[in-house]
GROMACS .gro file of C-alpha atoms in nm:
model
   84
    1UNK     CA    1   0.000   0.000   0.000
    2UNK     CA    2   0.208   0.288  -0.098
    3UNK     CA    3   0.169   0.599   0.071
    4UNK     CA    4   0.191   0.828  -0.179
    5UNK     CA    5  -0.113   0.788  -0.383
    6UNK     CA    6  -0.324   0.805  -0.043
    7UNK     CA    7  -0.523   1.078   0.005
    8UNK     CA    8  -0.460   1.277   0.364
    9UNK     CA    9  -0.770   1.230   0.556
   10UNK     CA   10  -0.793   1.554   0.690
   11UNK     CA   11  -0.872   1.661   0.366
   12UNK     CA   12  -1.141   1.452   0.246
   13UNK     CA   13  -1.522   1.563   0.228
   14UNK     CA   14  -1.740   1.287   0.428
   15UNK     CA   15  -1.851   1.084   0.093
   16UNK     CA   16  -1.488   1.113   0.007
   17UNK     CA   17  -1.403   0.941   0.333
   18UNK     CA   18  -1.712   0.745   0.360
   19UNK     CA   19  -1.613   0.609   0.048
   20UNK     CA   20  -1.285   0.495   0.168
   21UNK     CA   21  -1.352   0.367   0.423
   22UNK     CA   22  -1.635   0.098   0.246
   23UNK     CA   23  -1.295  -0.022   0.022
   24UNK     CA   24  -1.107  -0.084   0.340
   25UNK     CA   25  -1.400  -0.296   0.512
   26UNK     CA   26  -1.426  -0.436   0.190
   27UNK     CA   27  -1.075  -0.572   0.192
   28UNK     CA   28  -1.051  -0.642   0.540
   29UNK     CA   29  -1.360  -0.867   0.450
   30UNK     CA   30  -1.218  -1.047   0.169
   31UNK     CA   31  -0.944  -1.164   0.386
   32UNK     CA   32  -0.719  -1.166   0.113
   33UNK     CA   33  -0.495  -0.897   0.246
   34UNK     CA   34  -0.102  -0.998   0.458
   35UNK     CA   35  -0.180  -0.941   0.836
   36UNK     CA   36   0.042  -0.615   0.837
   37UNK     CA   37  -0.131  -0.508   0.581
   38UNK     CA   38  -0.451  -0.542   0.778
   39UNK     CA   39  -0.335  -0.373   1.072
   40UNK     CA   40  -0.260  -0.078   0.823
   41UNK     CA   41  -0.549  -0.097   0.679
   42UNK     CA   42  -0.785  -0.133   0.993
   43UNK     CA   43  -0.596   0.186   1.154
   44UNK     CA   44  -0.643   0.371   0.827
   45UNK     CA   45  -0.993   0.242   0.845
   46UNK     CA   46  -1.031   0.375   1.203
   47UNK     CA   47  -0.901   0.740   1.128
   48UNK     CA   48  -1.159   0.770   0.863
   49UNK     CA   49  -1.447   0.662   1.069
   50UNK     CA   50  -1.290   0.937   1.318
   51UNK     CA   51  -1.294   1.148   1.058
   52UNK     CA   52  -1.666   1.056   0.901
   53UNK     CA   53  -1.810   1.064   1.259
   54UNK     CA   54  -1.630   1.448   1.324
   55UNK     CA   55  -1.802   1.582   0.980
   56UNK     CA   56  -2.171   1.416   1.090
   57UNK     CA   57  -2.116   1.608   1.448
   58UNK     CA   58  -2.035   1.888   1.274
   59UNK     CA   59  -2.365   1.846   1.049
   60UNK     CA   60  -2.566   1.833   1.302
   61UNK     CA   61  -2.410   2.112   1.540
   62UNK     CA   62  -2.654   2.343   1.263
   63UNK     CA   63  -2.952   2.154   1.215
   64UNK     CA   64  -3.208   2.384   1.377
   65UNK     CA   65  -3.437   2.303   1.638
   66UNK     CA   66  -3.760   2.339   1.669
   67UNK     CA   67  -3.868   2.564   1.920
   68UNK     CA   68  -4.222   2.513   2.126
   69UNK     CA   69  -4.394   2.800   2.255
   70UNK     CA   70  -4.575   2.744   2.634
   71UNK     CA   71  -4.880   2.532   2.488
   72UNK     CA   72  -4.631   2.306   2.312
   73UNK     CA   73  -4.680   2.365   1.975
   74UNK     CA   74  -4.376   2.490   1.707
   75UNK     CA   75  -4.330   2.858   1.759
   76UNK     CA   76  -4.005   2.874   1.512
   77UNK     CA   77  -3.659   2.718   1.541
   78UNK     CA   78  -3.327   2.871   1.670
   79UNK     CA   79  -2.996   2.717   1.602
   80UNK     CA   80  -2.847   2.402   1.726
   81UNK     CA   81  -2.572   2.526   1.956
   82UNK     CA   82  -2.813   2.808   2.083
   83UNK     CA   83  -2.756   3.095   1.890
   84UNK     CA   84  -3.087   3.268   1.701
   0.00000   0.00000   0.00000
């Protein structure tokens, strides 16, 4: 697996990195793959899941919530962290 045609994580949109990381279950699954390879690959694996999990936080630090007014019915939304 030769690091220079690897793409640095950091860097990758979430389908990007979602994307890699279904090829590395994929050939973690297959079992076709040296065990040192597989440990590679599985802590590659790991750092894009990281990665995958940070961007969906991220998403849905500004979803909006709803806000109910007193009778508890929708009354408009502010932001998620707070902020109107």
């Amino acid at each position: 697996m030769a690091e220079d045609n690897i793409p640095n994580i950091s860097e990758m949109s979430f389908e990007q990195a979602l994307k890699a990381l279904q090829q590395v279950v994929r050939q973690l699954e297959d079992g076709e793959v040296p065990l040192d390879q597989s440990i590679t690959l599985y802590e590659r694996g790991e750092k894009l899941r990281a990665h995958c999990q940070a961007r969906l936080d991220a998403a849905q630090a500004r979803i909006e919530a709803i806000v109910l007014d007193a009778g508890g019915k929708p009354a408009g939304t502010k932001s998620f962290d707070g902020a109107d």
